[in-house]
Amino acid sequence: MCGIVAYIGNRQAYPILIKGLHRLEYRGYDSAGVALIEEEDINIYKTKGKVADLEHYAESKNTQGTIGIAHTRWATHGEPNDVNAHPHYSENDSLAIIHNGIIENYALLKQALEAEGYTFKSDTDTEVLVQLIEYIKETNRCQLFEAVQSALKQVVGAYAIAVIEKGNKNEIIAARKSSPMVIGIGDDEYFIASDVTPIIEYTDKVVYLNDEEIVQIRRHEPLKIVNFQNEETKVDVQKLNMNITQLEKGGYDHFMLKEINEQPRTIVDCIRGRINQSATDVKLSGVIDHKEKFLNARRIIIIACGTSWHAGLIGKHMIEEFCQIPVCVEYASEFRYSHPVINSDDVVIAISQSGETADTLAAVELAKSKGAFIYGICNVIGSSIPRATHSGTYIHVGPEIGVASTKAFTGQVTVLCMLAMAIAKEKNSIDHQRYLSVLKSLYSLPNLLQEVLKLDSQIKNMSLIFTYAHNFLYLGRGYNYPLALEGALKLKEISYIHAEGYPAAEMKHGPIALIDNEMPTVVIATNDSVYEKTISNIQEIKARGGKVIALVTKGDQIVSSMADYSLEIPPVDECLAPVVSSIPLQLFAYYIAINKGRDVDQPRNLAKSVTVE
Ligand code: M6R
């Protein structure tokens, strides 16, 4: 979703801004733009399309200046075109703004400004905000900082903004509410961005802006941050623990492929320091520090979206099986508006790779306001959700750049398993032998993932046969049902083929009507407690002429003899089978998308981090 990058310092801003925009491309966008102050004027260049199109457009333009703001836009208000792209000028071209988020009351504000004679070039809510700031600045004859502060008091919605002013090369004003913003502190220079990716190669010192804070970033001066009550807040400088190579493709054609292949290592990072070397104990400090909350929880509510929600469904199985605590898994977007009954003895687990998903963040705030204890399972360190929760566990899988979530999913399920084990041990609700066997499986995950990655060429070849199918069904039962949902989601988001995930036994209640020889079904039929039942479901498909691709446990003869194609998965405890089996499904989606010539890392219409409702 929209990306922000801004710079003020002694270097030329344009190359830094363009590089920063490239780093933000993974978030998903449809237009890009940049504003620079040179001499007295603000020069804005913007265009529909990719950052490369912007570079091409700006080639013959004056891109000088040591201060600038830049943006990638993911359209919400108004179609993706040159005019709606950011930055936006104010009425008199005295200000320029970039904005992530949505101004909900923009129509009312626009009406009021139109009554004052303001005109609008774009369809965006953002232009309304910059006009409002200019109006306040001119009518109150105040400084830019005060004008931004006063305008934001009138605004309802979510935003991260950066504003610059004609004739003022020394200042950028930025602010945030429910949309992330981070400031990098360099050597007499500042970098502003919606996440750390554009900043990381210049400095490891960052300040995360909190909600409802405005920052004055002035050349050669320390940062000044105030909250909406105009109280100065502490500038909390943090050290980044990430390096630039983590943001590059490392020899792979796509980030998605790199991230799929990284999983043996990311799982090592995920369990490091949490499971001891003899695989006999698990320690999560987020649980130890709040042991009573988990032991006394009457219920656990998991909130998440998309892939994280699928991981949550697997977590439900684990927590209910091993901890005997009832768990419900809610879409964060539905949870917010469903009048949820939340008690102070509920534990809410929020799962989010980005830690910035607007719906999940809002659901966290809602649950918190009702007194629940909130535990986060996130990837991006320092992002909004971990900062809004009482406790949590990072999945530590490193930056995930491909829009389709892969290594975050396996990290989330791994953390959920460790969480279930940690609670179960404290509650004494798990048989000790089973506890040891699950820990052993957790510890062996990296090796198993390495092994399953060897299926790559088999899957690549198989994908050629299925590239032109128009629909797919994915079936699984028990722990593998959420994986069926996840497999289908992966395929649809990057290949644009319609795919549905279903609990295998539910097929006969409807979807079986779709089965024919043009509708392939992917069945996750590994050897678990519902294996025999899944075999019956495969027979039902074969009896109707359907094509079956089966994921089977290594050495399986029965399903392999029934299926048209089978992929052998190394054996593992059934609760962790979705981690191992997710890899072939990710590769299958990847190769089909490649065969169809899709943009796998930035599929159409999708954003990596969904920071609007
Ligand atoms: O960052 P989050 O985990 O909160 O994101 C949630 C979903 O937007 C995300 O999982 C989405 O479904 C992915 N594109 C799936 O690959």
XYZ file of C-alpha atoms and ligand atoms in Angstrom:
629
model
C 0.000 0.000 0.000
C 1.150 3.629 -0.418
C 4.763 4.321 0.434
C 6.417 7.464 1.724
C 10.023 8.527 1.507
C 11.461 11.956 2.225
C 14.905 13.428 2.723
C 16.538 16.556 4.101
C 20.306 16.904 4.362
C 23.436 17.776 2.462
C 23.153 15.300 -0.414
C 21.066 15.522 -3.548
C 17.624 14.265 -2.541
C 16.383 12.899 -5.872
C 18.604 9.759 -6.132
C 17.854 8.915 -2.505
C 14.118 9.360 -3.039
C 14.047 7.275 -6.221
C 16.033 4.485 -4.612
C 13.721 4.674 -1.631
C 10.658 4.420 -3.864
C 12.149 1.323 -5.504
C 12.635 -0.193 -2.067
C 8.974 0.515 -1.302
C 7.691 -1.029 -4.539
C 6.980 -4.310 -2.774
C 4.158 -2.617 -0.873
C 2.038 -2.447 -4.055
C 1.167 0.812 -5.872
C -0.120 2.227 -9.127
C 1.554 5.633 -9.478
C 4.589 7.448 -8.152
C 5.803 10.982 -7.663
C 8.411 13.237 -6.178
C 8.586 16.871 -5.019
C 11.861 18.750 -4.616
C 12.653 22.266 -3.480
C 15.185 23.992 -5.717
C 15.850 27.693 -5.398
C 12.482 28.934 -4.094
C 10.129 26.621 -5.962
C 8.663 23.220 -5.352
C 9.035 21.011 -8.449
C 6.637 18.102 -8.609
C 6.999 15.203 -11.053
C 4.507 12.374 -10.938
C 3.083 9.727 -13.165
C 0.840 6.712 -13.332
C 2.718 3.406 -13.434
C 5.954 2.258 -11.944
C 8.852 4.124 -10.359
C 10.811 3.388 -13.555
C 8.149 5.382 -15.451
C 8.649 8.263 -13.056
C 12.412 8.136 -13.579
C 11.894 8.178 -17.322
C 9.485 11.105 -17.045
C 11.838 13.116 -14.820
C 14.919 12.432 -16.964
C 14.852 15.811 -18.698
C 13.582 17.753 -15.680
C 15.322 19.723 -12.987
C 15.770 17.227 -10.171
C 18.148 19.313 -8.091
C 17.589 19.936 -4.408
C 18.666 18.674 -1.008
C 15.146 18.389 0.358
C 12.300 16.382 -1.107
C 9.328 14.114 -0.564
C 8.274 11.134 -2.676
C 5.429 8.664 -2.814
C 4.042 5.495 -4.308
C 0.239 5.600 -4.402
C -2.190 2.715 -4.104
C -5.452 4.242 -5.284
C -8.321 4.638 -2.834
C -10.007 7.952 -3.779
C -9.899 8.437 -7.517
C -8.492 6.208 -10.238
C -4.777 5.629 -10.647
C -3.652 8.423 -12.981
C -1.082 11.208 -13.204
C -3.315 13.810 -11.564
C -4.299 11.694 -8.587
C -0.700 10.607 -7.995
C 1.107 12.254 -5.059
C 2.643 14.720 -4.202
C -0.169 17.272 -4.387
C 0.263 21.042 -4.496
C -1.943 23.328 -2.451
C -4.069 25.976 -4.212
C -1.258 28.539 -4.519
C 1.460 25.915 -5.060
C 2.913 27.054 -1.748
C 2.852 23.575 -0.183
C 3.284 19.992 -1.327
C 2.092 16.910 0.506
C 2.406 13.130 0.375
C -0.057 11.025 2.313
C -0.709 7.401 3.213
C -4.133 6.529 4.588
C -7.646 7.885 4.176
C -9.180 11.186 5.254
C -12.703 10.013 6.053
C -14.323 13.457 6.348
C -12.672 14.803 3.203
C -16.001 15.521 1.454
C -17.159 17.890 4.192
C -13.783 19.602 4.380
C -13.740 19.943 0.597
C -17.153 21.581 0.579
C -16.051 24.105 3.183
C -12.871 24.902 1.230
C -14.795 25.240 -2.025
C -17.013 27.787 -0.290
C -13.797 29.736 0.410
C -12.919 29.685 -3.274
C -10.551 26.716 -3.325
C -10.492 24.561 -6.458
C -9.410 20.961 -6.787
C -7.487 19.268 -9.561
C -7.608 15.687 -8.319
C -10.205 13.321 -6.890
C -8.114 12.613 -3.843
C -8.732 13.148 -0.164
C -5.060 14.114 0.095
C -5.450 17.275 -1.953
C -8.174 18.355 0.467
C -5.745 18.067 3.353
C -3.005 20.147 1.736
C -5.547 22.813 0.791
C -6.802 22.885 4.359
C -3.261 23.313 5.680
C -2.636 26.181 3.273
C -5.972 27.792 4.165
C -5.190 27.660 7.882
C -1.656 28.896 7.344
C -2.840 31.888 5.352
C -5.849 32.824 7.454
C -4.019 32.395 10.780
C -0.706 33.716 9.448
C 1.081 30.938 11.288
C 4.071 28.675 10.668
C 3.707 25.455 8.687
C 4.056 23.365 11.846
C 1.109 25.080 13.556
C -0.970 24.948 10.382
C -0.428 21.175 10.040
C -1.210 20.683 13.710
C -4.391 22.686 13.475
C -5.518 21.015 10.219
C -5.023 17.546 11.661
C -7.335 18.414 14.536
C -10.131 18.750 11.961
C -9.316 15.522 10.183
C -11.020 12.194 10.812
C -9.190 9.190 9.443
C -5.814 7.574 9.143
C -2.702 9.191 7.812
C 1.030 9.431 7.595
C 1.946 12.692 5.904
C 4.968 14.745 4.973
C 4.621 18.384 3.935
C 7.115 20.838 2.461
C 6.795 24.550 1.796
C 7.854 26.742 -1.086
C 10.856 28.891 -0.201
C 11.634 26.826 2.870
C 14.490 24.430 2.201
C 15.051 23.794 5.848
C 11.984 21.969 7.011
C 9.756 18.954 6.538
C 6.708 18.504 8.754
C 5.492 14.943 9.188
C 2.734 13.366 11.239
C 1.013 10.056 11.723
C -2.218 8.526 12.925
C -2.865 4.795 12.402
C -0.392 4.685 9.533
C 3.285 3.961 10.113
C 6.133 6.415 9.849
C 9.785 6.143 10.767
C 12.560 8.719 10.747
C 16.169 7.746 10.096
C 18.844 9.908 11.677
C 21.965 10.197 9.546
C 24.975 12.475 9.703
C 23.368 15.916 9.705
C 20.541 14.509 7.589
C 17.137 12.909 8.072
C 15.270 10.240 6.140
C 11.539 9.813 6.554
C 9.698 6.723 5.346
C 6.704 4.509 5.851
C 8.970 1.619 6.777
C 12.678 1.168 7.282
C 13.469 -0.322 3.863
C 14.425 2.990 2.178
C 16.440 4.064 5.225
C 18.443 1.004 6.115
C 21.373 1.600 3.776
C 22.036 5.065 5.182
C 21.657 4.704 8.930
C 20.743 2.272 11.667
C 19.414 4.991 13.988
C 15.663 5.389 13.757
C 12.773 6.967 15.573
C 9.327 5.422 15.174
C 6.681 8.097 15.292
C 3.806 7.219 17.611
C 0.162 7.694 16.789
C -1.010 11.289 16.913
C 2.478 12.751 16.861
C 3.769 15.543 14.659
C 7.446 16.008 13.994
C 9.337 19.058 12.888
C 12.375 17.960 10.930
C 14.697 20.902 10.454
C 18.053 21.014 8.732
C 20.984 21.019 11.230
C 18.591 20.830 14.196
C 17.442 18.019 16.493
C 14.010 16.518 15.898
C 11.088 18.101 17.674
C 8.116 15.811 18.265
C 4.846 16.905 19.841
C 1.587 15.072 20.368
C -1.835 16.381 19.391
C -2.120 18.081 22.781
C 1.005 20.032 21.816
C 3.095 18.381 24.527
C 6.671 17.677 23.508
C 7.409 13.940 23.553
C 10.705 12.134 24.032
C 12.695 11.362 20.891
C 13.299 7.650 21.377
C 16.183 6.676 19.063
C 16.358 2.940 18.360
C 19.009 0.834 16.646
C 17.986 -1.170 13.591
C 18.974 -4.790 13.539
C 18.734 -5.487 9.816
C 21.076 -5.276 6.870
C 20.737 -4.289 3.251
C 21.385 -7.785 1.822
C 18.170 -8.925 3.501
C 16.355 -6.571 1.150
C 17.903 -7.881 -2.074
C 16.989 -10.867 -4.236
C 20.203 -12.792 -3.574
C 20.430 -14.346 -7.038
C 16.798 -15.456 -7.270
C 14.503 -14.223 -10.038
C 11.895 -13.041 -7.569
C 11.655 -12.151 -3.910
C 8.920 -14.756 -3.546
C 11.216 -17.548 -4.727
C 13.999 -16.276 -2.518
C 11.651 -16.171 0.451
C 10.339 -19.682 -0.211
C 13.896 -20.986 -0.334
C 14.946 -19.087 2.769
C 12.554 -20.983 5.002
C 14.971 -23.562 6.421
C 17.044 -20.647 7.712
C 14.146 -18.432 8.796
C 12.771 -21.252 10.927
C 16.188 -21.615 12.559
C 16.023 -17.886 13.371
C 12.452 -18.276 14.581
C 13.187 -21.037 17.092
C 16.667 -19.844 18.074
C 16.920 -19.173 21.793
C 13.406 -20.447 22.306
C 13.891 -24.196 22.056
C 16.943 -25.630 23.799
C 19.490 -27.707 21.908
C 18.290 -31.014 23.256
C 14.773 -30.036 22.143
C 13.373 -30.726 25.586
C 12.201 -27.285 26.574
C 10.627 -24.195 25.042
C 10.817 -20.717 26.523
C 8.919 -17.702 25.245
C 9.610 -14.685 27.398
C 6.320 -13.125 26.258
C 4.523 -16.039 27.926
C 6.775 -16.391 30.971
C 6.336 -12.710 31.827
C 2.545 -12.993 31.653
C 2.069 -16.592 32.690
C -1.005 -15.904 34.816
C -2.853 -14.309 31.908
C -2.521 -17.471 29.838
C -3.158 -19.859 32.713
C -6.317 -18.019 33.723
C -7.575 -17.291 30.212
C -11.207 -18.317 29.864
C -10.903 -18.019 26.122
C -8.373 -17.043 23.486
C -9.450 -14.908 20.536
C -7.147 -14.867 17.531
C -7.510 -11.888 15.207
C -5.787 -11.566 11.852
C -6.312 -11.150 8.106
C -5.388 -13.184 5.029
C -2.517 -15.600 5.423
C -2.086 -14.614 9.067
C -5.698 -15.648 9.645
C -4.941 -19.043 8.123
C -2.001 -19.420 10.495
C -4.415 -18.480 13.289
C -6.733 -21.365 12.329
C -3.841 -23.787 12.718
C -2.990 -22.122 16.036
C -6.559 -22.754 17.212
C -6.160 -26.499 16.609
C -2.878 -26.521 18.504
C -4.043 -24.492 21.495
C -7.299 -26.409 21.829
C -5.574 -29.793 21.473
C -2.639 -29.114 23.764
C -3.838 -26.444 26.192
C -7.574 -27.177 26.348
C -8.426 -23.518 26.151
C -11.302 -22.617 23.803
C -10.110 -20.522 20.884
C -12.031 -18.543 18.296
C -10.369 -17.150 15.202
C -11.816 -13.943 13.788
C -11.157 -11.891 10.710
C -9.963 -8.609 12.214
C -12.166 -6.654 9.807
C -15.295 -8.502 10.953
C -14.351 -8.581 14.602
C -14.265 -4.785 14.798
C -17.835 -4.341 13.693
C -19.456 -7.451 15.127
C -20.076 -6.080 18.631
C -17.692 -8.648 20.090
C -18.139 -9.709 23.692
C -14.683 -9.341 25.181
C -13.922 -10.037 28.811
C -10.970 -9.014 30.902
C -9.989 -12.685 31.274
C -9.801 -13.153 27.507
C -6.428 -13.306 25.832
C -6.386 -11.826 22.345
C -3.661 -12.959 19.964
C -3.101 -10.595 17.034
C -1.158 -12.112 14.142
C 0.328 -9.886 11.467
C 3.439 -10.135 9.333
C 3.668 -6.397 8.718
C 2.384 -5.359 12.129
C 0.619 -2.538 10.285
C -2.596 -4.068 8.928
C -5.206 -1.412 9.691
C -8.028 -3.832 10.521
C -5.869 -5.902 12.854
C -4.502 -2.820 14.556
C -8.011 -1.417 15.076
C -9.204 -4.783 16.447
C -6.271 -4.762 18.876
C -7.204 -1.291 20.089
C -10.829 -2.346 20.503
C -9.967 -5.463 22.508
C -7.526 -3.465 24.601
C -10.173 -0.888 25.416
C -12.344 -3.728 26.768
C -9.610 -4.841 29.128
C -8.356 -7.964 27.324
C -4.713 -8.968 27.454
C -3.216 -8.627 23.956
C -0.405 -10.777 22.643
C 1.135 -10.035 19.237
C 2.740 -12.418 16.775
C 4.406 -10.155 14.228
C 7.410 -9.995 11.970
C 8.295 -6.340 11.458
C 10.126 -5.186 14.530
C 8.911 -1.910 15.980
C 5.771 -1.862 13.829
C 2.461 -0.582 15.164
C 0.841 -3.828 16.358
C 3.742 -5.016 18.533
C 3.841 -1.551 20.014
C 0.136 -1.624 20.768
C 0.138 -5.060 22.431
C 0.936 -6.003 26.030
C 3.317 -8.752 25.068
C 4.218 -10.937 22.134
C 6.684 -12.937 20.114
C 8.384 -11.857 16.932
C 8.600 -14.530 14.257
C 12.065 -13.270 13.206
C 11.894 -14.402 9.573
C 13.460 -11.212 8.203
C 11.923 -8.765 5.721
C 9.245 -10.329 3.538
C 9.148 -8.373 0.288
C 7.033 -10.570 -2.029
C 3.390 -9.586 -1.684
C 2.416 -13.238 -1.300
C 3.240 -14.228 2.214
C 5.390 -17.378 2.420
C 8.071 -17.428 5.083
C 5.891 -15.344 7.396
C 3.236 -18.071 7.305
C 5.652 -20.819 8.342
C 7.133 -18.517 10.999
C 3.679 -17.727 12.374
C 2.680 -21.396 12.610
C 6.018 -22.202 14.234
C 5.535 -19.488 16.856
C 1.950 -20.614 17.475
C 3.227 -24.126 18.058
C 5.878 -22.909 20.488
C 3.219 -20.796 22.196
C 0.875 -23.783 22.549
C 3.744 -25.858 23.939
C 4.769 -23.134 26.392
C 1.219 -22.726 27.729
C 0.539 -26.468 27.782
C 3.689 -27.082 29.783
C 2.718 -24.434 32.342
C -0.839 -25.783 32.506
C 0.324 -29.341 32.637
C -2.251 -30.079 29.965
C -0.047 -32.082 27.618
C 1.345 -35.566 27.985
C 5.109 -35.235 28.477
C 5.995 -37.673 25.690
C 3.839 -35.739 23.239
C 5.409 -32.489 24.406
C 8.859 -33.893 23.689
C 7.786 -35.261 20.343
C 6.354 -31.915 19.202
C 9.504 -30.110 20.347
C 11.599 -32.608 18.442
C 9.536 -31.960 15.337
C 9.889 -28.213 15.811
C 13.623 -28.614 16.090
C 13.797 -30.752 12.969
C 11.681 -28.367 10.860
C 14.635 -26.631 9.117
C 15.959 -30.003 7.872
C 12.525 -31.108 6.746
C 12.011 -27.845 4.868
C 15.377 -28.305 3.195
C 14.269 -31.749 2.099
C 10.881 -30.660 0.798
C 12.479 -27.860 -1.238
C 14.024 -30.614 -3.382
C 10.564 -31.021 -4.929
C 11.198 -27.780 -6.814
C 11.882 -29.246 -10.260
C 9.091 -31.823 -9.954
C 6.648 -29.036 -9.101
C 7.996 -26.813 -11.868
C 7.352 -29.569 -14.435
C 3.958 -30.394 -13.004
C 2.936 -26.742 -13.080
C 3.174 -26.780 -16.895
C 0.300 -29.253 -17.040
C -1.981 -27.113 -14.897
C -1.170 -23.574 -15.976
C -4.245 -23.206 -18.140
C -6.841 -24.514 -15.677
C -9.425 -21.862 -14.868
C -10.424 -23.123 -11.443
C -8.820 -25.124 -8.670
C -10.143 -26.734 -5.542
C -7.873 -27.243 -2.517
C -8.955 -29.745 0.112
C -7.621 -30.633 3.539
C -8.919 -31.804 6.893
C -7.986 -31.094 10.495
C -4.655 -29.300 10.666
C -4.517 -29.298 6.890
C -7.814 -27.537 6.262
C -6.316 -24.057 6.910
C -3.471 -25.075 4.627
C -5.990 -25.786 1.859
C -7.238 -22.202 2.309
C -3.691 -20.911 2.241
C -2.745 -22.923 -0.867
C -5.779 -21.560 -2.695
C -5.023 -17.999 -1.605
C -1.433 -18.267 -2.850
C -2.563 -19.478 -6.247
C -5.262 -16.883 -6.752
C -3.280 -13.873 -5.612
C -0.279 -14.381 -7.844
C -1.649 -16.343 -10.842
C -5.164 -14.769 -10.898
C -6.654 -18.259 -11.251
C -9.795 -18.801 -9.256
C -9.094 -21.250 -6.430
C -11.136 -22.272 -3.426
C -10.038 -23.960 -0.245
C -12.489 -26.295 1.455
C -12.573 -28.772 4.325
C -12.363 -32.067 2.418
C -15.508 -33.536 3.962
C -17.550 -30.451 3.096
C -16.981 -31.058 -0.603
C -19.985 -33.356 -0.828
C -22.188 -30.578 0.553
C -21.795 -28.456 -2.559
C -18.454 -28.032 -4.323
C -18.549 -31.622 -5.612
C -20.938 -30.308 -8.259
C -17.980 -28.466 -9.790
C -15.812 -31.554 -10.216
C -15.028 -32.613 -13.762
C -11.853 -33.297 -15.693
C -11.186 -29.585 -16.118
C -11.260 -28.779 -12.422
C -8.054 -29.970 -10.731
C -8.173 -30.631 -6.997
C -5.158 -30.329 -4.735
C -5.668 -32.657 -1.776
C -3.459 -32.511 1.286
C -3.524 -36.163 2.261
C -0.538 -36.651 4.531
C -0.583 -39.473 7.018
C -2.449 -38.067 10.019
C -5.447 -38.824 12.213
C -7.891 -38.074 9.376
C -5.903 -39.813 6.636
C -8.472 -42.565 5.950
C -11.290 -40.052 5.768
C -9.341 -37.985 3.250
C -8.864 -41.107 1.108
C -12.659 -41.405 0.862
C -12.835 -37.803 -0.335
C -10.232 -38.506 -3.025
C -12.299 -41.469 -4.196
C -15.315 -39.207 -4.507
C -13.346 -36.890 -6.797
C -11.896 -39.686 -8.905
C -15.351 -41.243 -9.308
C -16.409 -38.006 -11.017
C -13.476 -37.816 -13.385
C -11.640 -35.129 -11.419
C -7.858 -34.709 -11.586
C -6.086 -35.007 -8.225
C -2.746 -33.606 -7.156
C -2.044 -35.113 -3.749
C 0.420 -34.162 -1.059
C 1.298 -37.463 0.607
C 3.656 -38.627 3.295
C 6.868 -40.078 1.902
C 6.413 -43.769 1.102
C 2.620 -43.565 0.828
C 1.287 -46.142 -1.633
C -2.444 -45.817 -1.225
C -3.099 -42.186 -2.096
C -0.273 -42.146 -4.637
C -1.964 -44.951 -6.553
C -5.241 -43.021 -6.661
C -3.953 -39.524 -7.413
C -2.915 -38.290 -10.853
C 0.154 -36.600 -9.399
C 1.636 -36.897 -5.952
C 4.221 -34.926 -4.059
C 5.985 -36.674 -1.197
C 6.348 -34.807 2.081
C 8.760 -35.996 4.797
C 6.948 -37.298 7.896
C 6.454 -34.866 10.791
C 4.142 -34.474 13.785
C 0.705 -33.773 12.365
C 0.390 -30.375 14.051
C 3.440 -29.171 12.121
C 2.623 -30.854 8.824
C 1.128 -27.594 7.459
C 4.530 -25.929 7.807
C 6.242 -28.583 5.684
C 3.377 -29.027 3.219
C 3.032 -25.277 2.647
C 6.311 -25.220 0.681
C 5.107 -27.322 -2.308
C 1.912 -25.274 -2.419
C 3.912 -22.048 -2.477
C 6.160 -23.394 -5.243
C 3.177 -24.651 -7.228
C 1.520 -21.208 -7.129
C 4.829 -19.545 -7.974
C 5.528 -21.664 -11.069
C 1.989 -21.410 -12.385
C 2.171 -17.632 -12.038
C 5.540 -17.594 -13.817
C 4.156 -19.747 -16.648
C 1.343 -17.249 -17.018
C 3.779 -14.330 -17.096
C 2.433 -12.722 -13.919
C 4.229 -10.183 -11.786
C 4.630 -12.532 -8.824
C 6.241 -10.071 -6.436
C 3.765 -7.298 -7.092
C 0.518 -8.893 -8.247
C -2.144 -6.552 -9.576
C -4.401 -4.736 -7.123
C -2.601 -6.095 -4.076
C -0.583 -4.346 -1.428
C 1.936 -5.910 0.913
C 0.741 -4.074 3.935
C -2.925 -3.105 3.973
C -2.908 0.089 5.972
C -6.425 1.211 5.095
C -9.734 -0.349 6.083
O 0.768 -8.094 7.402
P -0.390 -8.989 7.716
O 0.024 -10.367 8.081
O -1.293 -8.409 8.764
O -1.205 -9.079 6.378
C -2.422 -9.760 6.302
C -2.829 -9.998 4.868
O -2.993 -8.789 4.199
C -1.795 -10.838 4.122
O -1.552 -12.052 4.764
C -2.274 -11.114 2.687
O -3.383 -11.962 2.695
C -1.134 -11.697 1.851
N -1.100 -11.086 0.563
C -1.240 -13.164 1.665
O -0.244 -13.673 0.862
